[in-house]
JSON list of C-alpha atoms in Angstrom, two decimals:
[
{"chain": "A", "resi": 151, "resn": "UNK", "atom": "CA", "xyz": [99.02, 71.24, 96.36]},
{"chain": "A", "resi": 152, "resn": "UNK", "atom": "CA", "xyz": [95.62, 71.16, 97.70]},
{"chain": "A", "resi": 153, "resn": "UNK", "atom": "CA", "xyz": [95.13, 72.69, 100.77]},
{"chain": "A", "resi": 154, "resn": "UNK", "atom": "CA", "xyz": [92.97, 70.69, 103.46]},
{"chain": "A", "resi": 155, "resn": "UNK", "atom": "CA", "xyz": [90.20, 72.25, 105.11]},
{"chain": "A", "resi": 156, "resn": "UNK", "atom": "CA", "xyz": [90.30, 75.12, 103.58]},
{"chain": "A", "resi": 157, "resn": "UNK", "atom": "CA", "xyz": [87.80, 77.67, 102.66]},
{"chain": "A", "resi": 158, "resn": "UNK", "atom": "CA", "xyz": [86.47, 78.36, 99.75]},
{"chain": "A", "resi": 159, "resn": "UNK", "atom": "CA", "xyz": [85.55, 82.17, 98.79]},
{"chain": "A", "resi": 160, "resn": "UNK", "atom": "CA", "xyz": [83.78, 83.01, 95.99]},
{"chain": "A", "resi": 161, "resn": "UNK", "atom": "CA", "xyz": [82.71, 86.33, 94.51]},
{"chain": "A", "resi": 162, "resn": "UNK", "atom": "CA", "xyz": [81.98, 88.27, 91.55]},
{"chain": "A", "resi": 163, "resn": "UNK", "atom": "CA", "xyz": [83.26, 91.35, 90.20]},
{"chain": "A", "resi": 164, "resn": "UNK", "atom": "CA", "xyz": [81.50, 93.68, 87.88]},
{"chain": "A", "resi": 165, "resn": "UNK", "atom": "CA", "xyz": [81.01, 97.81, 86.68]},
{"chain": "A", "resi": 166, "resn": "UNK", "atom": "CA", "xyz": [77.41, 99.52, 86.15]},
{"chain": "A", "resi": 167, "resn": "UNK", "atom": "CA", "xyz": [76.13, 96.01, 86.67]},
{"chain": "A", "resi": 168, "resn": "UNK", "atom": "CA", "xyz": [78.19, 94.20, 83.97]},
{"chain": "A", "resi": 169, "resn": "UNK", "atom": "CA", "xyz": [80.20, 91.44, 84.70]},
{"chain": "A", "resi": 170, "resn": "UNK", "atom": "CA", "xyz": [84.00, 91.88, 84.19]},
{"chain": "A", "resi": 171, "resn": "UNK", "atom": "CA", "xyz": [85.94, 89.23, 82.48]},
{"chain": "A", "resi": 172, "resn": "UNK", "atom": "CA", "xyz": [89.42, 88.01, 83.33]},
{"chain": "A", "resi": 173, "resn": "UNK", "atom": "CA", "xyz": [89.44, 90.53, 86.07]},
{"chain": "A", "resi": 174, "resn": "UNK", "atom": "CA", "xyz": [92.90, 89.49, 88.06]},
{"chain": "A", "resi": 175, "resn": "UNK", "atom": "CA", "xyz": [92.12, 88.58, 91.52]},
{"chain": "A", "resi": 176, "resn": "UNK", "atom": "CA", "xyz": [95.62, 88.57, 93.32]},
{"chain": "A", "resi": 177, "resn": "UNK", "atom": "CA", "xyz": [95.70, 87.08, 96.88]},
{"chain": "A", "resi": 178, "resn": "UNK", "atom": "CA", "xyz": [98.46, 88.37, 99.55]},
{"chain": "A", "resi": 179, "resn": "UNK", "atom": "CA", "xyz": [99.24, 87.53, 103.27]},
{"chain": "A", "resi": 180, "resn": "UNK", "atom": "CA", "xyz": [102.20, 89.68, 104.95]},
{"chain": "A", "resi": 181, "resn": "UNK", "atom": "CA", "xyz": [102.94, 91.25, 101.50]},
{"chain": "A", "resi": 182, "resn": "UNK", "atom": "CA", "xyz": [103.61, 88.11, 99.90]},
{"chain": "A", "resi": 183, "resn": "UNK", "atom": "CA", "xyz": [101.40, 87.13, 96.46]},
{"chain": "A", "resi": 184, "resn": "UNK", "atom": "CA", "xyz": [100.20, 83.96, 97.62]},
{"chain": "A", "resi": 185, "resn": "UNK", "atom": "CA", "xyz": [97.74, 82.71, 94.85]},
{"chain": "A", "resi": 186, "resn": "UNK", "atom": "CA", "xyz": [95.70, 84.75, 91.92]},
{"chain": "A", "resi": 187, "resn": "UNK", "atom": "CA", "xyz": [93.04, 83.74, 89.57]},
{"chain": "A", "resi": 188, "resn": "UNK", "atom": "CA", "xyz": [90.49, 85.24, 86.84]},
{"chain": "A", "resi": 189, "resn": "UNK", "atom": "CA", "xyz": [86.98, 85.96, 86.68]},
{"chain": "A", "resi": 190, "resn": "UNK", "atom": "CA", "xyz": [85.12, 83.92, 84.19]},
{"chain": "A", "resi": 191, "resn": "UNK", "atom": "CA", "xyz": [82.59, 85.23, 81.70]},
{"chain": "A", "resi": 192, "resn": "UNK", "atom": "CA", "xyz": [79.75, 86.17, 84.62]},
{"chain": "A", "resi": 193, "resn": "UNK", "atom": "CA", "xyz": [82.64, 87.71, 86.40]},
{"chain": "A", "resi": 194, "resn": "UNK", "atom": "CA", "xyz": [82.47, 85.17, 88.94]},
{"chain": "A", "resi": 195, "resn": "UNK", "atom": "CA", "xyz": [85.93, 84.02, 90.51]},
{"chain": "A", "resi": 196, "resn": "UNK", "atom": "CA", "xyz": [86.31, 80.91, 93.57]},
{"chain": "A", "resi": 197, "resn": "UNK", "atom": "CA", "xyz": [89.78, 80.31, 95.51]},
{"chain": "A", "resi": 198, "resn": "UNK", "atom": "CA", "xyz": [91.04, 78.48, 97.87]},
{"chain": "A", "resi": 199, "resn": "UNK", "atom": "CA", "xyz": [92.26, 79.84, 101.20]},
{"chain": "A", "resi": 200, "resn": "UNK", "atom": "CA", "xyz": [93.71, 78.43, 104.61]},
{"chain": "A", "resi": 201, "resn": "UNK", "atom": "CA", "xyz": [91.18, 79.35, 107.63]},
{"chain": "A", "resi": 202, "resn": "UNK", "atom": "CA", "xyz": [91.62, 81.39, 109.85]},
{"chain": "A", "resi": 203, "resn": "UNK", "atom": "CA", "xyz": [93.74, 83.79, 107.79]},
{"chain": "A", "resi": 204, "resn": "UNK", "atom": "CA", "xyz": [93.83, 87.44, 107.05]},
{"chain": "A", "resi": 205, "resn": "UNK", "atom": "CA", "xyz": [94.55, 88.18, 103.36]},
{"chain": "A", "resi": 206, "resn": "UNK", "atom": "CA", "xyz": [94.20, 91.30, 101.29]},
{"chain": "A", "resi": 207, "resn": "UNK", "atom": "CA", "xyz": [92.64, 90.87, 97.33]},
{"chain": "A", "resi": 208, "resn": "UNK", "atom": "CA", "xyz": [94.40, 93.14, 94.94]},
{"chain": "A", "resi": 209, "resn": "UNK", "atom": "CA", "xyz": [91.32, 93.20, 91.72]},
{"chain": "A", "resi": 210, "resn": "UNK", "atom": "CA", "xyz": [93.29, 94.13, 88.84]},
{"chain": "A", "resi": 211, "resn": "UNK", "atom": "CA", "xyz": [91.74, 94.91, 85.05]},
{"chain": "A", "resi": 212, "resn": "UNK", "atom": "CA", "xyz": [92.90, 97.05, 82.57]},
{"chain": "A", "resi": 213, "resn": "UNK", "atom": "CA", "xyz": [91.26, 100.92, 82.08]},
{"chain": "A", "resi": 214, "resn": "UNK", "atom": "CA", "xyz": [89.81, 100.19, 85.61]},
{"chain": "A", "resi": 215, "resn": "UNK", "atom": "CA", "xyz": [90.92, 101.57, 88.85]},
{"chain": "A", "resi": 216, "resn": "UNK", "atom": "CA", "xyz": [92.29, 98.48, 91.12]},
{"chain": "A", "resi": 217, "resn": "UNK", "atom": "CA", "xyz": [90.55, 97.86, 93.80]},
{"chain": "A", "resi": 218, "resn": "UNK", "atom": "CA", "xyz": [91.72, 96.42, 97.35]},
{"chain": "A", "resi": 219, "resn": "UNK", "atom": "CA", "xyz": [90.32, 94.73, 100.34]},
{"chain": "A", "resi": 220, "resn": "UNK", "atom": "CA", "xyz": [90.60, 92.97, 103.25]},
{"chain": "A", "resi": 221, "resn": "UNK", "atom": "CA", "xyz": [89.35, 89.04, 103.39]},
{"chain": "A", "resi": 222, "resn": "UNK", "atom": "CA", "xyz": [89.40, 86.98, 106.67]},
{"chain": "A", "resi": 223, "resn": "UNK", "atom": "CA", "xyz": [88.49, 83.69, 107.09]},
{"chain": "A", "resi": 224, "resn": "UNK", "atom": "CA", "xyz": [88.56, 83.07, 110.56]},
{"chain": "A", "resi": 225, "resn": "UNK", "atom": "CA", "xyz": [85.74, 81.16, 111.54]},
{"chain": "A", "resi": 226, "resn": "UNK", "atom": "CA", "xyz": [84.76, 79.53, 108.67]},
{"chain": "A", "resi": 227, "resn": "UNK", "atom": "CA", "xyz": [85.30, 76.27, 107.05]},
{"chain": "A", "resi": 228, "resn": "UNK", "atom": "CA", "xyz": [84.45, 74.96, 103.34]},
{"chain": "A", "resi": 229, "resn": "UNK", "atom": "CA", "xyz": [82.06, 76.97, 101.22]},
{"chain": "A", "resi": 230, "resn": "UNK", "atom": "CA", "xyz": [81.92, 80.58, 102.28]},
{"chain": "A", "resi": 231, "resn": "UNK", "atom": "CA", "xyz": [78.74, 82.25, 103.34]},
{"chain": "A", "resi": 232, "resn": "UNK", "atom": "CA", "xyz": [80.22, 85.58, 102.81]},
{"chain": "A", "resi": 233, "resn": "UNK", "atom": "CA", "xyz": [80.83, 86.60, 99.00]},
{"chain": "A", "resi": 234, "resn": "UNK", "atom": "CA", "xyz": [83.14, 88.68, 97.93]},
{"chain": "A", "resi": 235, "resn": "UNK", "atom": "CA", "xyz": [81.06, 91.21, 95.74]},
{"chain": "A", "resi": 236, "resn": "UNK", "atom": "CA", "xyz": [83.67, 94.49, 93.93]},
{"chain": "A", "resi": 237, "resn": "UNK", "atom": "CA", "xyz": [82.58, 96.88, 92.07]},
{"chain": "A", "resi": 238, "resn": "UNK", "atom": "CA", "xyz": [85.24, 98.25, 89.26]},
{"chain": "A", "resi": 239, "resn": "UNK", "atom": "CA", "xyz": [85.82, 102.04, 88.14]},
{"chain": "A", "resi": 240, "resn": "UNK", "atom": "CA", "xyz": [87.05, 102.75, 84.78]},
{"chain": "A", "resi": 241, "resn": "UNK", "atom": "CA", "xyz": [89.81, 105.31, 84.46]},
{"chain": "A", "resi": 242, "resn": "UNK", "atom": "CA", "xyz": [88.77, 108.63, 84.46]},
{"chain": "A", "resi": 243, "resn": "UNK", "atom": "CA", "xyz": [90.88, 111.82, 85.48]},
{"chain": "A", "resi": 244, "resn": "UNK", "atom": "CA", "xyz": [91.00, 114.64, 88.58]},
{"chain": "A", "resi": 245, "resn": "UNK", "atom": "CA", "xyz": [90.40, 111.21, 91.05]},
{"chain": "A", "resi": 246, "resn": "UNK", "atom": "CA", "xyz": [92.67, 111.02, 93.60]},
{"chain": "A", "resi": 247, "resn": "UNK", "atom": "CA", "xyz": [93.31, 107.36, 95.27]},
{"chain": "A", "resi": 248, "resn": "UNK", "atom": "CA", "xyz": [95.36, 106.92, 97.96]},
{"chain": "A", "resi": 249, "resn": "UNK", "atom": "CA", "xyz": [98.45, 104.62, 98.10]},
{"chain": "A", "resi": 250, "resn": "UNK", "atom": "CA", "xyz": [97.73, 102.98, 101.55]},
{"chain": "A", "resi": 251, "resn": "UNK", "atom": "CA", "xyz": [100.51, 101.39, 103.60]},
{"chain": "A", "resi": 252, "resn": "UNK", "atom": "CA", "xyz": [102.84, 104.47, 102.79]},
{"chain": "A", "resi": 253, "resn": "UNK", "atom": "CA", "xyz": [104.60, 106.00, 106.10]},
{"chain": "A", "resi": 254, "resn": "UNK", "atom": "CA", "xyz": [107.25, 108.00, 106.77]},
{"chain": "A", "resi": 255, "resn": "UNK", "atom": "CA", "xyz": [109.73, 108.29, 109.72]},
{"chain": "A", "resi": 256, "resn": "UNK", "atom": "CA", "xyz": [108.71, 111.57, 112.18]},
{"chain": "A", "resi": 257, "resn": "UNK", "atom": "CA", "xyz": [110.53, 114.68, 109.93]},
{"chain": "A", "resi": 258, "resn": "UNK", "atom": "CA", "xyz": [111.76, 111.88, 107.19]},
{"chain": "A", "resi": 259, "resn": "UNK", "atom": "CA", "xyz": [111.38, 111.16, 103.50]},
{"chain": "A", "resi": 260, "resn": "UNK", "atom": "CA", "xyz": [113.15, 107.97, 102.90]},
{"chain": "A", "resi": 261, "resn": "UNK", "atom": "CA", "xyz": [110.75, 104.92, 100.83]},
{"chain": "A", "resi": 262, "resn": "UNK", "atom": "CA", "xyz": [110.90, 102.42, 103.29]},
{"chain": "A", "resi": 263, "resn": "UNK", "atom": "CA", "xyz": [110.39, 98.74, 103.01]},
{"chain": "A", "resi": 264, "resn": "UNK", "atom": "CA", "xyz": [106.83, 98.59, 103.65]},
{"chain": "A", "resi": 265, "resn": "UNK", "atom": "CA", "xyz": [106.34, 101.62, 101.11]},
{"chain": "A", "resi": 266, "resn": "UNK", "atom": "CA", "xyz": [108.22, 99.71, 98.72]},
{"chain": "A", "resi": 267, "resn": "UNK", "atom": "CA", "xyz": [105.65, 97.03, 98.78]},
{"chain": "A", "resi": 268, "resn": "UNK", "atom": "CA", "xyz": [102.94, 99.62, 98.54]},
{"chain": "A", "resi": 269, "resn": "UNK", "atom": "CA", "xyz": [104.71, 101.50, 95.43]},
{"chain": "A", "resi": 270, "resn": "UNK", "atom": "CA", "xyz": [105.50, 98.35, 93.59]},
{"chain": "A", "resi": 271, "resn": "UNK", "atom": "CA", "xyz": [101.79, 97.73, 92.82]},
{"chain": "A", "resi": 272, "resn": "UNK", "atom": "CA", "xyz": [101.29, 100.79, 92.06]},
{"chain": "A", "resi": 273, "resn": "UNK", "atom": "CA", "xyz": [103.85, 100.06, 89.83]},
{"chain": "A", "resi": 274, "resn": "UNK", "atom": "CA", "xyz": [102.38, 97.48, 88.10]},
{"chain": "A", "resi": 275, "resn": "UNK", "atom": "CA", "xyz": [99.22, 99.14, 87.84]},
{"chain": "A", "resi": 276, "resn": "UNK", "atom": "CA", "xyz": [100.51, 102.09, 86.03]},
{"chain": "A", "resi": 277, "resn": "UNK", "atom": "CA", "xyz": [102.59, 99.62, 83.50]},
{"chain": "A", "resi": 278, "resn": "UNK", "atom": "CA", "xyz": [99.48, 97.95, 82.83]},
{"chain": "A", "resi": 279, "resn": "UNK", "atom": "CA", "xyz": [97.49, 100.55, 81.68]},
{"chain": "A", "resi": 280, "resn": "UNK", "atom": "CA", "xyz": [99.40, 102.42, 78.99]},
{"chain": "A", "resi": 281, "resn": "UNK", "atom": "CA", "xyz": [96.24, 104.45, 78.43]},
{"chain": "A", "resi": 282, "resn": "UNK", "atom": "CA", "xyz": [97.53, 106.66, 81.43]},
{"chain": "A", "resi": 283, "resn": "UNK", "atom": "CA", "xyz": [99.56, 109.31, 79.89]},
{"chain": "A", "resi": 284, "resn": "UNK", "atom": "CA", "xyz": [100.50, 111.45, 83.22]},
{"chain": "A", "resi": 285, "resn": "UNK", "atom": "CA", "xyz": [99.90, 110.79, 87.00]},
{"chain": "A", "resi": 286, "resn": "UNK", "atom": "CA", "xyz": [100.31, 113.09, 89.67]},
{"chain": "A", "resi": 287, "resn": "UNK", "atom": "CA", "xyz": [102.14, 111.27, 93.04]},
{"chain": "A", "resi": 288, "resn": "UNK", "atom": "CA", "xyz": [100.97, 113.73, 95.98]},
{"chain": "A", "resi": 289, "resn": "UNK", "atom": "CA", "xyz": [102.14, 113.46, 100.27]},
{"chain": "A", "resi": 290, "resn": "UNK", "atom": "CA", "xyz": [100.42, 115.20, 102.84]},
{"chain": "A", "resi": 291, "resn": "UNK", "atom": "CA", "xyz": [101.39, 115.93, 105.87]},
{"chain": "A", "resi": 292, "resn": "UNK", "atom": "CA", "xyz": [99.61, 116.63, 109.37]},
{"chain": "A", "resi": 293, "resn": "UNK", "atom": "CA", "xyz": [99.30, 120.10, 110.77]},
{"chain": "A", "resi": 294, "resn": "UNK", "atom": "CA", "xyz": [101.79, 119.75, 113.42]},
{"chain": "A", "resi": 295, "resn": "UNK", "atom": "CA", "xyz": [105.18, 121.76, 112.64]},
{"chain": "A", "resi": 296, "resn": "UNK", "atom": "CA", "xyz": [105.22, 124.85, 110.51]},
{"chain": "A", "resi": 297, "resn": "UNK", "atom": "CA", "xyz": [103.33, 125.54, 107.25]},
{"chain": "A", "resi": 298, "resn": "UNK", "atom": "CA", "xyz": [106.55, 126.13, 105.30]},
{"chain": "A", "resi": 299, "resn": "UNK", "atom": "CA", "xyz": [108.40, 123.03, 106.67]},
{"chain": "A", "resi": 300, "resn": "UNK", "atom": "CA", "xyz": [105.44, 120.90, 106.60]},
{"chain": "A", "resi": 301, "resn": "UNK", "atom": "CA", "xyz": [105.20, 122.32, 102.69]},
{"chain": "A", "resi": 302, "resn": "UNK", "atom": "CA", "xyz": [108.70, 121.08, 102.24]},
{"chain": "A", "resi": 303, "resn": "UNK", "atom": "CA", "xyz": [109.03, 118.16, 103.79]},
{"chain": "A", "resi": 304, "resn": "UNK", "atom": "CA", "xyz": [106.10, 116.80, 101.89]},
{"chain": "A", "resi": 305, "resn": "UNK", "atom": "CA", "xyz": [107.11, 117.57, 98.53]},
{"chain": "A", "resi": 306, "resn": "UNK", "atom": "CA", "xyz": [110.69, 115.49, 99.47]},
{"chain": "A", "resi": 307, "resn": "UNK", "atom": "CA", "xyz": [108.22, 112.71, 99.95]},
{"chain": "A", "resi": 308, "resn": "UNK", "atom": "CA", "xyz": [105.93, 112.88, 96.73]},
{"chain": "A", "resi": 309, "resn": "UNK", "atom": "CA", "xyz": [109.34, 113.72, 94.99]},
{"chain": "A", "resi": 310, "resn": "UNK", "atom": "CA", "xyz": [110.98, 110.33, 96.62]},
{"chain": "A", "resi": 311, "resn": "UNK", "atom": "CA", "xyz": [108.08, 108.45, 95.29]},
{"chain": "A", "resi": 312, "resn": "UNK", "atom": "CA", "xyz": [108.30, 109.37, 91.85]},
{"chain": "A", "resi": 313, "resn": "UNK", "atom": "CA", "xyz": [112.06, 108.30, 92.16]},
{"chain": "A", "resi": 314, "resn": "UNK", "atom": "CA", "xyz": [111.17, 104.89, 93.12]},
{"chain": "A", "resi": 315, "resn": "UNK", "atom": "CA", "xyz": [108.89, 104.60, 90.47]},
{"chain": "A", "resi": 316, "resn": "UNK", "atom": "CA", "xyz": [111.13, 105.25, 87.92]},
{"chain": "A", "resi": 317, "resn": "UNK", "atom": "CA", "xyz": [113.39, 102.88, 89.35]},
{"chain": "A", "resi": 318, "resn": "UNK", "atom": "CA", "xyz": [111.11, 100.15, 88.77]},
{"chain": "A", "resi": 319, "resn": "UNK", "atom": "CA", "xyz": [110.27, 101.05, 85.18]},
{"chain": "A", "resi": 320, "resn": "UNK", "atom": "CA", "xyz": [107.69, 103.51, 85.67]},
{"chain": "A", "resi": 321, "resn": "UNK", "atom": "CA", "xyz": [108.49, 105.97, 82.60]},
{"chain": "A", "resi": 322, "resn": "UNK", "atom": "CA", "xyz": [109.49, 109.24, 84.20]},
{"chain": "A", "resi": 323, "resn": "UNK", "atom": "CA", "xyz": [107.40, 111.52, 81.90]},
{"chain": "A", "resi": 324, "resn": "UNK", "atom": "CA", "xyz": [104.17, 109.75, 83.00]},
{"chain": "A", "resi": 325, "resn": "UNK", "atom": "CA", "xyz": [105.16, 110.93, 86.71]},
{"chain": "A", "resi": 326, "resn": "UNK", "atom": "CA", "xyz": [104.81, 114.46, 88.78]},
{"chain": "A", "resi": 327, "resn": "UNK", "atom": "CA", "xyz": [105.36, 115.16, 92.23]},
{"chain": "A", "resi": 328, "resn": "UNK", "atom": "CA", "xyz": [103.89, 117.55, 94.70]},
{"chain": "A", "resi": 329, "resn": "UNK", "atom": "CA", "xyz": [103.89, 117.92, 98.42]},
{"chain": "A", "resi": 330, "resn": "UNK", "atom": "CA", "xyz": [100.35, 119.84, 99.79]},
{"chain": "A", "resi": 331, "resn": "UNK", "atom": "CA", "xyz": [101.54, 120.03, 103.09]},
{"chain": "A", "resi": 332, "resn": "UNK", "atom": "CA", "xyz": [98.60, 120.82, 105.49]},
{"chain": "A", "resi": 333, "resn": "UNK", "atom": "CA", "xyz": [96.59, 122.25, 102.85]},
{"chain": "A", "resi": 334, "resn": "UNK", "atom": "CA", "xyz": [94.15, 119.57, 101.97]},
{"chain": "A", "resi": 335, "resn": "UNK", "atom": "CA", "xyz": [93.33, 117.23, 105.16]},
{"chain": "A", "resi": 336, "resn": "UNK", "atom": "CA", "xyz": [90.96, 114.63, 105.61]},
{"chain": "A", "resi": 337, "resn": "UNK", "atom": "CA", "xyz": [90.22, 115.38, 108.90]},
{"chain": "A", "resi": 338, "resn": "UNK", "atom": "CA", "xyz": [90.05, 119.23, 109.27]},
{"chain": "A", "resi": 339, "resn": "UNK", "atom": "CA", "xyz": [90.32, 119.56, 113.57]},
{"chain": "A", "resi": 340, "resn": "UNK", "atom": "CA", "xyz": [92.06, 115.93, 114.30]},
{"chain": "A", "resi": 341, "resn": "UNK", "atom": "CA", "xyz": [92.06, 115.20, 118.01]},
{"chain": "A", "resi": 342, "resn": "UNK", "atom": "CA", "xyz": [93.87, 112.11, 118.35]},
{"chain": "A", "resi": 343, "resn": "UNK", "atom": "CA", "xyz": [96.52, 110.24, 116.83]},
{"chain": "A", "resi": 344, "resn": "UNK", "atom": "CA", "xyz": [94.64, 108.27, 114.23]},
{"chain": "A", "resi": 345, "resn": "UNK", "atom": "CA", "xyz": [93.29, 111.35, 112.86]},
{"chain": "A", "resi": 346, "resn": "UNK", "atom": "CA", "xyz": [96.38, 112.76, 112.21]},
{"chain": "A", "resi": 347, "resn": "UNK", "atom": "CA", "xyz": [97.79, 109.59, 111.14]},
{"chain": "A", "resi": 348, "resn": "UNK", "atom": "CA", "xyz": [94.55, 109.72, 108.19]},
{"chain": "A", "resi": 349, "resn": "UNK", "atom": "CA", "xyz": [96.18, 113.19, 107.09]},
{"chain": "A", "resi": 350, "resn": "UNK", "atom": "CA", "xyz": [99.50, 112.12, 106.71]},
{"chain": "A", "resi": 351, "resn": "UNK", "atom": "CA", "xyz": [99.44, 110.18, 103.44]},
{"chain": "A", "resi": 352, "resn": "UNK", "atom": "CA", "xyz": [100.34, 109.71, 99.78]},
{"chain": "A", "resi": 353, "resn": "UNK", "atom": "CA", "xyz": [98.08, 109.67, 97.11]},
{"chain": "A", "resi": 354, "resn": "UNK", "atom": "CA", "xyz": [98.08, 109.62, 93.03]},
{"chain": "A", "resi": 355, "resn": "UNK", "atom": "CA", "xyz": [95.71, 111.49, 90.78]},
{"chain": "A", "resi": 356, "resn": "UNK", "atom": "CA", "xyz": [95.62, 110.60, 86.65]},
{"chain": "A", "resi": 357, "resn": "UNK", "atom": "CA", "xyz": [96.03, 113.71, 85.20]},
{"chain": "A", "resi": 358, "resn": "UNK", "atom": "CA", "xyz": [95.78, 113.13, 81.66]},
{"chain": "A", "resi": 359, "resn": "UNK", "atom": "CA", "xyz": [94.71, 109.76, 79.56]},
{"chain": "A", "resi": 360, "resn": "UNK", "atom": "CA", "xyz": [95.32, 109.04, 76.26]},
{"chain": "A", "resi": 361, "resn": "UNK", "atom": "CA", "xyz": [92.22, 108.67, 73.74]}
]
């Protein structure tokens, strides 16, 4: 059903300056897939959104890191002015990526809803790039608390990640886990809350790919 006044984005996605065909651009508002369509053969892509929204663009292709980022369209009607212009990675290894959205209760471990989301695209991006023989799911914490409990604690996260991913048909083999604690923060001296909130985090790293 067409949707009136909306807005229409357009953009183009590409890698060293290539254009990427049938690139998946997946559309979401509050979680929820709301549209998705493919690049054509210049990489170029157009959809249709309501204004005034927030969405977030999930750019999927296979052997190429996804790629994520936040589209508004408050404020515009019709054709946008603003493209959407991504850049693709291929796969390569010892590159971590962090899983955003992923937070735990103060002292907790359990995979919440909103983690769920996050770990079910994940998910699908590991499934759909077999080419990924072993990933390595890794939780950091802040430096608040001990170094030993902050050690613990995060390797019960990175270790309840895994088992989530398995339980959505990520092959276990393909998956380690290991909690770094404090040991390797963003933000070496945080002073406020958002700091420490930018150390506390999960991330995955491809180990090893197959040839």
């Amino acid at each position: 059903m067409p949707i009136r006044n909306a807005v229409i984005k357009t953009g183009r996605i590409t890698a060293n300056g290539k254009p990427i065909y049938k690139a998946d651009i997946q559309v979401y508002q509050e979680g929820k897939l709301i549209t998705n369509t493919l690049t054509d053969q210049d990489g170029e892509f157009k959809v249709a959104l309501r204004s005034n929204q927030d969405y977030t663009f999930m750019i999927n292709k296979i052997n190429f890191f996804r790629q994520e980022l936040k589209v508004s369209t408050f404020g515009e009607k019709g054709e946008s002015e603003l493209a959407i212009n991504v850049k693709m990675r291929k796969l390569q290894t010892s590159q971590s990526e962090t899983v955003k959205n992923v937070y735990f209760e103060y002292n907790k471990w359990g995979v919440n809803f909103y983690a769920k989301q996050e770990l079910d695209r994940l998910a699908e991006f590991l499934k759909a790039n077999p080419r990924i023989k072993e990933v390595e799911i890794t939780a950091h914490t802040d430096n608040r608390g001990s170094e030993g409990f902050n050690q613990k604690l995060s390797q019960k996260r990175a270790e309840a990640c895994v088992a989530y991913l398995i339980s959505v048909g990520v092959p276990g083999h393909k998956l380690k886990a290991r909690g770094y604690g404090e040991m390797k923060p963003i933000i070496e001296s945080p002073l406020n809350e958002d700091e420490h909130s930018q150390n506390r985090r999960v991330e995955f790293e491809i180990t090893k790919i197959y040839r």
